[in-house]
Short mmCIF file of C-alpha atoms in Angstrom, two decimals:
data_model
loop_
_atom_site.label_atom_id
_atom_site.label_comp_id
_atom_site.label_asym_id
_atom_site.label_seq_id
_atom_site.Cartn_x
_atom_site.Cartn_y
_atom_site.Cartn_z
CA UNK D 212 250.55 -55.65 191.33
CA UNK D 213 251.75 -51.97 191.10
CA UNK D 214 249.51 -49.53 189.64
CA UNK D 215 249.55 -45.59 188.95
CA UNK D 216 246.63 -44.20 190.24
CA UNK D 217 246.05 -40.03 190.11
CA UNK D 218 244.29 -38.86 192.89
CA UNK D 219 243.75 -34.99 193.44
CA UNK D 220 246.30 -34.22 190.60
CA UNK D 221 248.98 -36.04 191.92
CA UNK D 222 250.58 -39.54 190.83
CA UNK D 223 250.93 -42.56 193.18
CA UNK D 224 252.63 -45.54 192.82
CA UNK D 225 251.20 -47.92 194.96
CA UNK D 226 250.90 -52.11 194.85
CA UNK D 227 247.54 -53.43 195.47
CA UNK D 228 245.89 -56.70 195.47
CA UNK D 229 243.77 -57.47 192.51
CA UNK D 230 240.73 -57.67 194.59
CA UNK D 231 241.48 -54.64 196.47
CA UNK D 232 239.11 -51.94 196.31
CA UNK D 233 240.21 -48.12 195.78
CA UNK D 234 238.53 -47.29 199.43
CA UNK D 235 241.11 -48.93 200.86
CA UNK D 236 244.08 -47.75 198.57
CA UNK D 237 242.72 -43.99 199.30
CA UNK D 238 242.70 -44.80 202.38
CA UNK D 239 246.02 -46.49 202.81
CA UNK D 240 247.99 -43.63 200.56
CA UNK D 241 246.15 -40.74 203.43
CA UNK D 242 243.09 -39.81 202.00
CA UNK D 243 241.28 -40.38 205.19
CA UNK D 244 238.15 -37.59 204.36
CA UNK D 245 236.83 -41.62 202.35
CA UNK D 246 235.24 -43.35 204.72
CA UNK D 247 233.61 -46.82 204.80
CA UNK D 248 229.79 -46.81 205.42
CA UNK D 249 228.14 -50.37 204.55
CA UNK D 250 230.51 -51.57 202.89
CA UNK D 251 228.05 -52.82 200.28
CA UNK D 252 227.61 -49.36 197.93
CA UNK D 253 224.32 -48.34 199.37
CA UNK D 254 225.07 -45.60 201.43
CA UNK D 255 227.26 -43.33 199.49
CA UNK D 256 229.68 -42.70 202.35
CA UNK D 257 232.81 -43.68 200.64
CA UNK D 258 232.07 -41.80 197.64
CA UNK D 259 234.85 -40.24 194.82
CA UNK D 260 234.41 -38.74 191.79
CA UNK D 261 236.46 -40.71 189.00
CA UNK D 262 236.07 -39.39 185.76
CA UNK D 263 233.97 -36.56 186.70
CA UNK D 264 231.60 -39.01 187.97
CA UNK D 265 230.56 -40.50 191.23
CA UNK D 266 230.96 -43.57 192.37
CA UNK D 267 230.88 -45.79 195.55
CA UNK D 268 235.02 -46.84 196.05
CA UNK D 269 234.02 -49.07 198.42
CA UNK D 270 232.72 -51.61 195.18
CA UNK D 271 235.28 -49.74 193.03
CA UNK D 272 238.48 -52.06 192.15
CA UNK D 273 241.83 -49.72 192.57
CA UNK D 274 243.03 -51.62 189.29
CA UNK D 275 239.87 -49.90 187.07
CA UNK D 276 241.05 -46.56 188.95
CA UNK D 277 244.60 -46.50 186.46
CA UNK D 278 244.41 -43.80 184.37
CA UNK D 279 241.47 -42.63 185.67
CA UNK D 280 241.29 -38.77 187.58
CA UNK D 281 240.42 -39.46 190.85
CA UNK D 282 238.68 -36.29 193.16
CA UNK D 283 238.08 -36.61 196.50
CA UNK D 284 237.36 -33.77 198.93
CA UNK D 285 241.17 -33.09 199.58
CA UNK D 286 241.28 -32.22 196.20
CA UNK D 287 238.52 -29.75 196.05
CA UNK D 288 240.15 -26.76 198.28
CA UNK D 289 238.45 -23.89 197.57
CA UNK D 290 234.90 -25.11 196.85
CA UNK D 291 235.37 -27.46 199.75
CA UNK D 292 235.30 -25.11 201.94
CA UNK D 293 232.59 -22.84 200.28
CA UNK D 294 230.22 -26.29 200.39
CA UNK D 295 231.02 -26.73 203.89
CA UNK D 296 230.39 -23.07 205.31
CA UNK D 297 226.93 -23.79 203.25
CA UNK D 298 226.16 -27.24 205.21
CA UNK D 299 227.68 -25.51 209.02
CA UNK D 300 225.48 -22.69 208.56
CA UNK D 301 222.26 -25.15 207.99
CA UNK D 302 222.74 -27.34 210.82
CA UNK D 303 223.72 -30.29 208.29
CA UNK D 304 227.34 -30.41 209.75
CA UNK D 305 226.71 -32.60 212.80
CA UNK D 306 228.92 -36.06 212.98
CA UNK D 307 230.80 -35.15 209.94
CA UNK D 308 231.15 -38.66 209.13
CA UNK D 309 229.38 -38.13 205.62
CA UNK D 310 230.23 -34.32 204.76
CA UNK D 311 233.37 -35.40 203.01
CA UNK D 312 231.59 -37.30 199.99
CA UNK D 313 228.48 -35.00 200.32
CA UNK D 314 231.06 -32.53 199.23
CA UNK D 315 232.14 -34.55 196.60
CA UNK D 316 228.79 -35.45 195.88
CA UNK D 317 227.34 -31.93 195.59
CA UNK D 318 230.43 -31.24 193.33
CA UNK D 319 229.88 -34.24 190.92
CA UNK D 320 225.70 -32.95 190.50
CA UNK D 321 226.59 -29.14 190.09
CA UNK D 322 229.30 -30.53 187.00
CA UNK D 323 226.86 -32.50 185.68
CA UNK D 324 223.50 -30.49 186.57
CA UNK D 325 223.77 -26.87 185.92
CA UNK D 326 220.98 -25.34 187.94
CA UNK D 327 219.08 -28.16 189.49
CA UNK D 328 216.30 -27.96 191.44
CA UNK D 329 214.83 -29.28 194.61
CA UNK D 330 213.74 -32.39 192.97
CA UNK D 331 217.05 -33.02 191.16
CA UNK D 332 218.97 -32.54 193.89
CA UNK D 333 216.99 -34.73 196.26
CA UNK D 334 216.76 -37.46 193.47
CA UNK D 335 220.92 -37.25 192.73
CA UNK D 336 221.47 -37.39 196.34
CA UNK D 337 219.57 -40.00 197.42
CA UNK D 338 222.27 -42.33 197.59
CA UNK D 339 224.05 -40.23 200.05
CA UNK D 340 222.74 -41.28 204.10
CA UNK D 341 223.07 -38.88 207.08
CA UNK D 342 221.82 -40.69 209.52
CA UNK D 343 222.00 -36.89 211.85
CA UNK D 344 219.78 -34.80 210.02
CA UNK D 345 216.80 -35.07 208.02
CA UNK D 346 218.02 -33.66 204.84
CA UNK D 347 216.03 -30.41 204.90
CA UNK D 348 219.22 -28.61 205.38
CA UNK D 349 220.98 -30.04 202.91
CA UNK D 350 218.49 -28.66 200.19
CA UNK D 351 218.93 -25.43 201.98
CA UNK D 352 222.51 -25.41 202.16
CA UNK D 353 222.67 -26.57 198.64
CA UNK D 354 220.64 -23.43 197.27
CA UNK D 355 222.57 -21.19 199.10
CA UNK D 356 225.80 -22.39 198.07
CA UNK D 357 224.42 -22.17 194.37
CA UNK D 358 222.60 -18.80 194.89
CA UNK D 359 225.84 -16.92 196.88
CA UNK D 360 228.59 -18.81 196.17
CA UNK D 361 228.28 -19.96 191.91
CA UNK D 362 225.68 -16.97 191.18
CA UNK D 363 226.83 -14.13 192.63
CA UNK D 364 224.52 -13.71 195.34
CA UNK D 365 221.56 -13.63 192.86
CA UNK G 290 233.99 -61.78 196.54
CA UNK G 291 237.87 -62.29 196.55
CA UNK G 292 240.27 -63.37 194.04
CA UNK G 293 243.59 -64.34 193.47
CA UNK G 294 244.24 -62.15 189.84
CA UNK G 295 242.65 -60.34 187.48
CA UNK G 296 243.38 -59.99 183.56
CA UNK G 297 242.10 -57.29 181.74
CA UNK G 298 241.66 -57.67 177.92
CA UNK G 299 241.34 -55.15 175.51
CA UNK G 300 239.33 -57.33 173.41
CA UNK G 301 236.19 -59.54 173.48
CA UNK G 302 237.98 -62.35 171.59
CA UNK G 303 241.03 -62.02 174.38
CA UNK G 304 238.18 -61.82 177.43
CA UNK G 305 236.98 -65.00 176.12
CA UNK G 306 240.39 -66.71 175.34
CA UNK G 307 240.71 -65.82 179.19
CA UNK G 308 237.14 -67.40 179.79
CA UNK G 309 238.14 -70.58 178.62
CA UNK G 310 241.52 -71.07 179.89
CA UNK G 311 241.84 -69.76 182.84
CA UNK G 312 241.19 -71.36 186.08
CA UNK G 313 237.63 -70.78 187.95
CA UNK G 314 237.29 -67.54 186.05
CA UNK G 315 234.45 -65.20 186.52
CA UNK G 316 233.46 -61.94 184.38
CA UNK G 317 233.17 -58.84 185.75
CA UNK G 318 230.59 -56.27 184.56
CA UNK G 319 230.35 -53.46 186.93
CA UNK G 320 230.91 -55.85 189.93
CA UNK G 321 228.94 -53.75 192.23
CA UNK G 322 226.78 -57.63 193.25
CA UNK G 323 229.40 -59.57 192.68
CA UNK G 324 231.42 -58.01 195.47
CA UNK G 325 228.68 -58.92 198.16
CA UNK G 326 228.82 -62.82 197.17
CA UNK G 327 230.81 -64.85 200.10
CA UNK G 328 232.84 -66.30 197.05
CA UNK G 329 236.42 -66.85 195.96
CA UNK G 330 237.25 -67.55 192.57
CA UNK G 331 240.88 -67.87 190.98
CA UNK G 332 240.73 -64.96 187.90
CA UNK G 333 238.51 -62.07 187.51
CA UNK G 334 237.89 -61.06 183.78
CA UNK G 335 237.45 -57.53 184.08
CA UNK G 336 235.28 -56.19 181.07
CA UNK G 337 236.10 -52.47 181.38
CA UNK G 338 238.60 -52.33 178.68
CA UNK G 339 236.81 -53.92 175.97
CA UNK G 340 235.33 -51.17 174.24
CA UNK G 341 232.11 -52.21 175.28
CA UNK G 342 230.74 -48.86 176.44
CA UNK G 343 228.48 -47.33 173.74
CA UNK G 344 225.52 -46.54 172.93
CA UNK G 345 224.06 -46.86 168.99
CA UNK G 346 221.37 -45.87 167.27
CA UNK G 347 219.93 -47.75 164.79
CA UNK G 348 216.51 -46.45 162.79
CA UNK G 349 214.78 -49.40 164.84
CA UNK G 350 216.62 -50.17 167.54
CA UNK G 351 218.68 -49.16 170.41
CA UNK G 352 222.25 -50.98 170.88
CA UNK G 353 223.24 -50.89 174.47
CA UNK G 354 227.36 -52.12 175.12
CA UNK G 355 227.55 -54.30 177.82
CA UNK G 356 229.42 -52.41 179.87
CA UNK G 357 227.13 -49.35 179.43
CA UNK G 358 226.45 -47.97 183.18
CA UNK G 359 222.66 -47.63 184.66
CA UNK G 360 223.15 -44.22 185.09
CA UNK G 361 223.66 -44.47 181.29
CA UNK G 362 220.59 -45.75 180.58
CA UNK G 363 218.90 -43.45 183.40
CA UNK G 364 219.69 -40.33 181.46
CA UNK G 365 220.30 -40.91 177.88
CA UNK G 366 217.14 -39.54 176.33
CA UNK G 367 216.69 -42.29 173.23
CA UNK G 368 215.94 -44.96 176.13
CA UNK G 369 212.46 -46.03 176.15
CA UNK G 370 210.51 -44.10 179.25
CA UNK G 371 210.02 -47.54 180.87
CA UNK G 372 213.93 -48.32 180.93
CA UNK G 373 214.40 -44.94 182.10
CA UNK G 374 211.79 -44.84 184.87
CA UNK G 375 213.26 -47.87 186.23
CA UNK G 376 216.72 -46.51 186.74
CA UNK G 377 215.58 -44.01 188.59
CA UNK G 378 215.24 -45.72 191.86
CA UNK G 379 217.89 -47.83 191.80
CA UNK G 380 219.66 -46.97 194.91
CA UNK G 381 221.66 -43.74 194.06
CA UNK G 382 224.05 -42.05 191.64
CA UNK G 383 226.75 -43.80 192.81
CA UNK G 384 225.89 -46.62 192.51
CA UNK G 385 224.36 -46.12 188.85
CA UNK G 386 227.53 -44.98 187.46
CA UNK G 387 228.86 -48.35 188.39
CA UNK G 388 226.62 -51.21 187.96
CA UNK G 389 226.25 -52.41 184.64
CA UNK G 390 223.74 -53.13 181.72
CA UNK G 391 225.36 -56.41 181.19
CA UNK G 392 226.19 -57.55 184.41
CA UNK G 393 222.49 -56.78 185.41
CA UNK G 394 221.40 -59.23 182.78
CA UNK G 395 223.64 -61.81 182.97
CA UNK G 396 223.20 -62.32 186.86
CA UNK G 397 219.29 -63.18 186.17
CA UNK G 398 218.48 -61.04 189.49
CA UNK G 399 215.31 -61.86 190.67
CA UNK G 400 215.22 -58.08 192.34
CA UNK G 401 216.19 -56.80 189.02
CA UNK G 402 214.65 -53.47 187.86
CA UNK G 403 216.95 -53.88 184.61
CA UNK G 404 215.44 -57.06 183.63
CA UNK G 405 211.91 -56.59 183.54
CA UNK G 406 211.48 -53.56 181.51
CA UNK G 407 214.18 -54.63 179.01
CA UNK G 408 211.77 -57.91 178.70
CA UNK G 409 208.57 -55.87 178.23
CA UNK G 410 210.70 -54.38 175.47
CA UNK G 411 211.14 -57.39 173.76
CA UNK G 412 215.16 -57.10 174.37
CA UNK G 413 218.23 -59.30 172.38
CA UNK G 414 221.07 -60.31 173.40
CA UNK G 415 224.44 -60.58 171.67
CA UNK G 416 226.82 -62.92 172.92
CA UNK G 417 230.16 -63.65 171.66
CA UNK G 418 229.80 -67.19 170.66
CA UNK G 419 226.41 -68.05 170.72
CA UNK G 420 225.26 -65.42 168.93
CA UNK G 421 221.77 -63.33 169.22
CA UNK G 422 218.64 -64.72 171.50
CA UNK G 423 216.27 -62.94 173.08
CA UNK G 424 216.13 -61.73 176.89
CA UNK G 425 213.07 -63.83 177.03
CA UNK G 426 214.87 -67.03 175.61
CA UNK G 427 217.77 -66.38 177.75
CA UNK G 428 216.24 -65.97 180.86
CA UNK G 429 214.27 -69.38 180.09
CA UNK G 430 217.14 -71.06 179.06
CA UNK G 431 219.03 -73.99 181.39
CA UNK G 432 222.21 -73.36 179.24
CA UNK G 433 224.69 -72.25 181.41
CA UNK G 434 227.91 -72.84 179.11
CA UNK G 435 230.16 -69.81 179.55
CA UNK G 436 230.08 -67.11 177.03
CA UNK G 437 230.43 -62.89 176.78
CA UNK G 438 227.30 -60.55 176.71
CA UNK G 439 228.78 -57.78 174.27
CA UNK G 440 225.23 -55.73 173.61
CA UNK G 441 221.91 -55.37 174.21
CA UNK G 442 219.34 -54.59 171.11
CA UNK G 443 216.59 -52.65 172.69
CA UNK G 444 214.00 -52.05 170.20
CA UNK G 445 212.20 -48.50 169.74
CA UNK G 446 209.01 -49.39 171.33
CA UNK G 447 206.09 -46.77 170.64
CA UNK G 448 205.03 -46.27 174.24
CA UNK G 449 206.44 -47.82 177.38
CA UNK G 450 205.98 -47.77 181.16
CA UNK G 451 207.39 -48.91 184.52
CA UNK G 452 205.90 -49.47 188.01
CA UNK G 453 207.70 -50.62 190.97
CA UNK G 454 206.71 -50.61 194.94
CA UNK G 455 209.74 -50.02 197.47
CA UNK G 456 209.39 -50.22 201.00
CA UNK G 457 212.31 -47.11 201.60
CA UNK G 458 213.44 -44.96 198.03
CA UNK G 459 216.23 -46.42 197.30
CA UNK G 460 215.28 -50.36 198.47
CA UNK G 461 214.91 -53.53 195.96
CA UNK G 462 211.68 -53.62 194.50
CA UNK G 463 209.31 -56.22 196.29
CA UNK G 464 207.22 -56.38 192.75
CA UNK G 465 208.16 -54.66 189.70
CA UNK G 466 205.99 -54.36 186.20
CA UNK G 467 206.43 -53.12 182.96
CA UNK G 468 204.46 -52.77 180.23
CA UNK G 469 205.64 -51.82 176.08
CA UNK G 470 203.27 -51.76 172.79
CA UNK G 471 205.27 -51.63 169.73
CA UNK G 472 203.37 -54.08 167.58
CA UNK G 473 202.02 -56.01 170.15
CA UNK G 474 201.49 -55.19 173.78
CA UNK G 475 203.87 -57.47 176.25
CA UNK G 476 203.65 -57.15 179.91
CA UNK G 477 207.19 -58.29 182.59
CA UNK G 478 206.36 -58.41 186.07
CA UNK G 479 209.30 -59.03 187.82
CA UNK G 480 210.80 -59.17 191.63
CA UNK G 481 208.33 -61.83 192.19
CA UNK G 482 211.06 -62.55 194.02
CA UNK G 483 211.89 -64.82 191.12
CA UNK G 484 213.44 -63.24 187.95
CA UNK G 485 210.98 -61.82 185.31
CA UNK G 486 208.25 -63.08 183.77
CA UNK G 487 206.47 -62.12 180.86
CA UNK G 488 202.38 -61.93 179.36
CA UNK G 489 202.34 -61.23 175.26
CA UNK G 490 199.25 -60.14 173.79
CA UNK G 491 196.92 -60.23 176.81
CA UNK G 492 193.26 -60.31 176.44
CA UNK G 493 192.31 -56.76 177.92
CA UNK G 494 188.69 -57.77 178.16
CA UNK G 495 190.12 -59.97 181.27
CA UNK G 496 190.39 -58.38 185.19
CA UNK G 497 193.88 -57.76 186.67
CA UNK G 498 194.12 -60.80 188.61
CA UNK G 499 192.97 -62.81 185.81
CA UNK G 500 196.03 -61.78 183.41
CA UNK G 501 198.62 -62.35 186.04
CA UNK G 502 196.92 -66.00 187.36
CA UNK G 503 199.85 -67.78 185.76
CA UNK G 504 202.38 -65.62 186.75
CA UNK G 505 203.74 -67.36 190.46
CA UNK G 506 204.65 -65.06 193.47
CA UNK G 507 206.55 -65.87 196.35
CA UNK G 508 207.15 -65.22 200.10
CA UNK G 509 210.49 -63.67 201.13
CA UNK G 510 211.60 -61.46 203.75
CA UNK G 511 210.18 -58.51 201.96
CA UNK G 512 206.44 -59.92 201.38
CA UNK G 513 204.33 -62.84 201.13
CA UNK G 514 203.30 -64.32 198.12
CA UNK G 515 199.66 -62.97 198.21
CA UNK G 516 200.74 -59.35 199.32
CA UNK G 517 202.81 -59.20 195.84
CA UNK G 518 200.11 -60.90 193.93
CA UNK G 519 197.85 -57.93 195.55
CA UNK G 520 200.51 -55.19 194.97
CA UNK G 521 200.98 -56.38 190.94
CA UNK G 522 197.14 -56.33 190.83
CA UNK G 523 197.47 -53.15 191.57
CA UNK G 524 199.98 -52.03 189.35
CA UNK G 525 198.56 -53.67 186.08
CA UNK G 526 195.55 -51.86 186.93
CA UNK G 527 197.27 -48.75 186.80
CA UNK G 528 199.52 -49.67 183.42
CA UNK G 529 196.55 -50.43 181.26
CA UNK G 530 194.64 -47.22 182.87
CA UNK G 531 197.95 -45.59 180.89
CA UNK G 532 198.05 -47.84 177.80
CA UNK G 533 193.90 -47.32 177.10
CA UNK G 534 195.72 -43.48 176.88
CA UNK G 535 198.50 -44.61 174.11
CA UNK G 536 197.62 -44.04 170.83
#
């Protein structure tokens, strides 16, 4: 069946199966920065934000994804980047394999979570493995990003 | 899970026209379980259009669409503390914003932490064509004829709690309890591995171990019967320290 989804801004037409689930359409239409963890939405690898809200598009069917905005770290640029910088400088960045929907991840909490704190963020990412570090420097990359990058440095 | 096509209704009445007619159907709530099942089925009702994602307050009661995501229930701050304390651990965001309400209940998980404090609450259910029974009744029931979960009717209990033990944060629960007083005091224990169970009314004169003799516990690969017995022990113990603190 063909389906419009809208991924990063931009429109795709793309036929899927009904079963098929929008990891695999990302990842078939280029957005290779999705990856597939367990398969089995525990892990938080393969994470998007649809709807200003994350979720795990490896359990996510690509026909629910119509009309939906779909964000994935291709899409974030800018703050990409500024995130990133924030996880190298901590150590976090190691295998890479789950900085992409970290990203996305971090994104999604600081939309929905103004100014969260140690225990917020640890609680909102919990879903989100590294299997390299021990997630120390994520808190600490976190609160610098927020502290240098969305407050001025305060 | 794999199937062959998927219809998606923009009605309850159309989903279950669809339920009826079409061949070796199944309904999908959030699907987030579903999708692990080694299972292939023919048509896939998807829910998501339905309308069935709201929330409404009532003076006594809390109506709960289907559809309505755990992360829903996790943060929406007219859910009972119990409801919301049980979200909280259920694997991460992600996964929250997907699984639903609905499909939770319908399933009858054994692992559930949706169940068992909806059942301490003393939780309805509305289905589409038979009508409203409660969580308890339903989850007691051997009727499996199809039908459509459209809501949930939580009511406003006075005080509510939750208690759960997890081998890793985000894990299944290997027991889960929860306790609500509204106008009477009802107790769910739940991941027994079996689905929830509940007490009503128990005699708080008695031990621990002597309200939950009835309730069975079994051996899995997560714990032995006794070691849950021990670890819900342990939790009741704890609840009623908290309810002798309700007033």
């Amino acid at each position: 069946m063909e389906i419009i989804l809208k991924v990063n801004q931009k429109e795709h037409h793309v036929i899927v199966d009904p079963d098929e689930m929008l990891l695999d359409t990302l990842r078939r239409l280029g957005y290779k920065s999705v990856k597939r963890g367990c398969d089995t939405s525990n892990c938080g690898i393969c994470s998007v934000s649809i709807d200003h809200k994350l979720v795990p598009s490896c359990s996510y069917l690509s026909v629910r994804a119509q009309g939906k905005e779909i964000l994935t770290v291709e899409g974030l640029e800018e703050e990409a980047r500024l995130i990133g910088e924030s996880l190298t400088a901590e150590g976090v960045e190691q295998c890479g394999y789950c900085s992409p929907s970290l990203v996305v991840a971090i994104h999604t909490m600081l939309e929905e979570l103004k100014n969260p704190d140690k225990d917020e963020i640890k609680h909102y990412l919990a879903g989100n493995m590294c299997r390299c570090s021990g997630f120390e420097g994520h808190h600490r990359a976190i609160k610098h990003h927020m502290e240098v990058n969305l407050n001025g440095g305060q | 899970m794999n199937f062959e096509e998927i219809v998606m209704p923009a009605t309850v009445a159309e989903a279950y026209e669809a339920l009826t007619t079409a061949e070796n159907p199944v309904i999908l709530g959030g699907g987030g379980f579903l999708k692990l099942q080694n299972r292939r089925v023919h048509t896939a009702i998807d829910l998501s259009r339905c309308g069935l994602e709201e929330v409404h307050l009532t003076p006594d009661c809390i109506e709960v669409g289907a559809m309505v995501t755990l992360r829903t229930l996790e943060t929406h701050p007219e859910m009972p503390r119990a409801l919301r304390t049980a979200m909280k651990n259920i694997v991460g965001v992600a996964l929250r914003n997907l699984v639903t309400v609905g499909g939770s209940v319908s399933g009858r998980y054994g692992f559930s932490d949706v169940i068992t404090p909806l059942l301490a609450l003393d939780a309805h259910l509305d289905f589409h064509k038979k009508g409203r029974m409660s969580l308890e009744a339903f989850l007691e029931s051997q009727d499996r004829t199809p039908d459509i979960l459209v809501k949930i009717r939580i009511p406003r209990a006075a005080h509510s709690a939750f208690y759960n033990v997890q081998l890793t944060y985000t894990d299944f629960s290997m027991v889960n309890l929860a306790i609500a007083r509204n106008h009477h005091l009802r107790i769910a224990v739940g991941a027994r591995p079996g689905v929830a169970r509940l007490i009503k009314d128990p005699d708080l004169r008695l031990t621990p171990g002597e309200i939950l003799e009835k309730i069975k516990f079994a051996k899995d690969d997560k714990a032995s019967g006794d070691y849950r017995r021990t670890l819900a022990e342990t939790l009741l113990a704890d609840a009623l320290k908290e309810v002798s603190q309700w007033k």
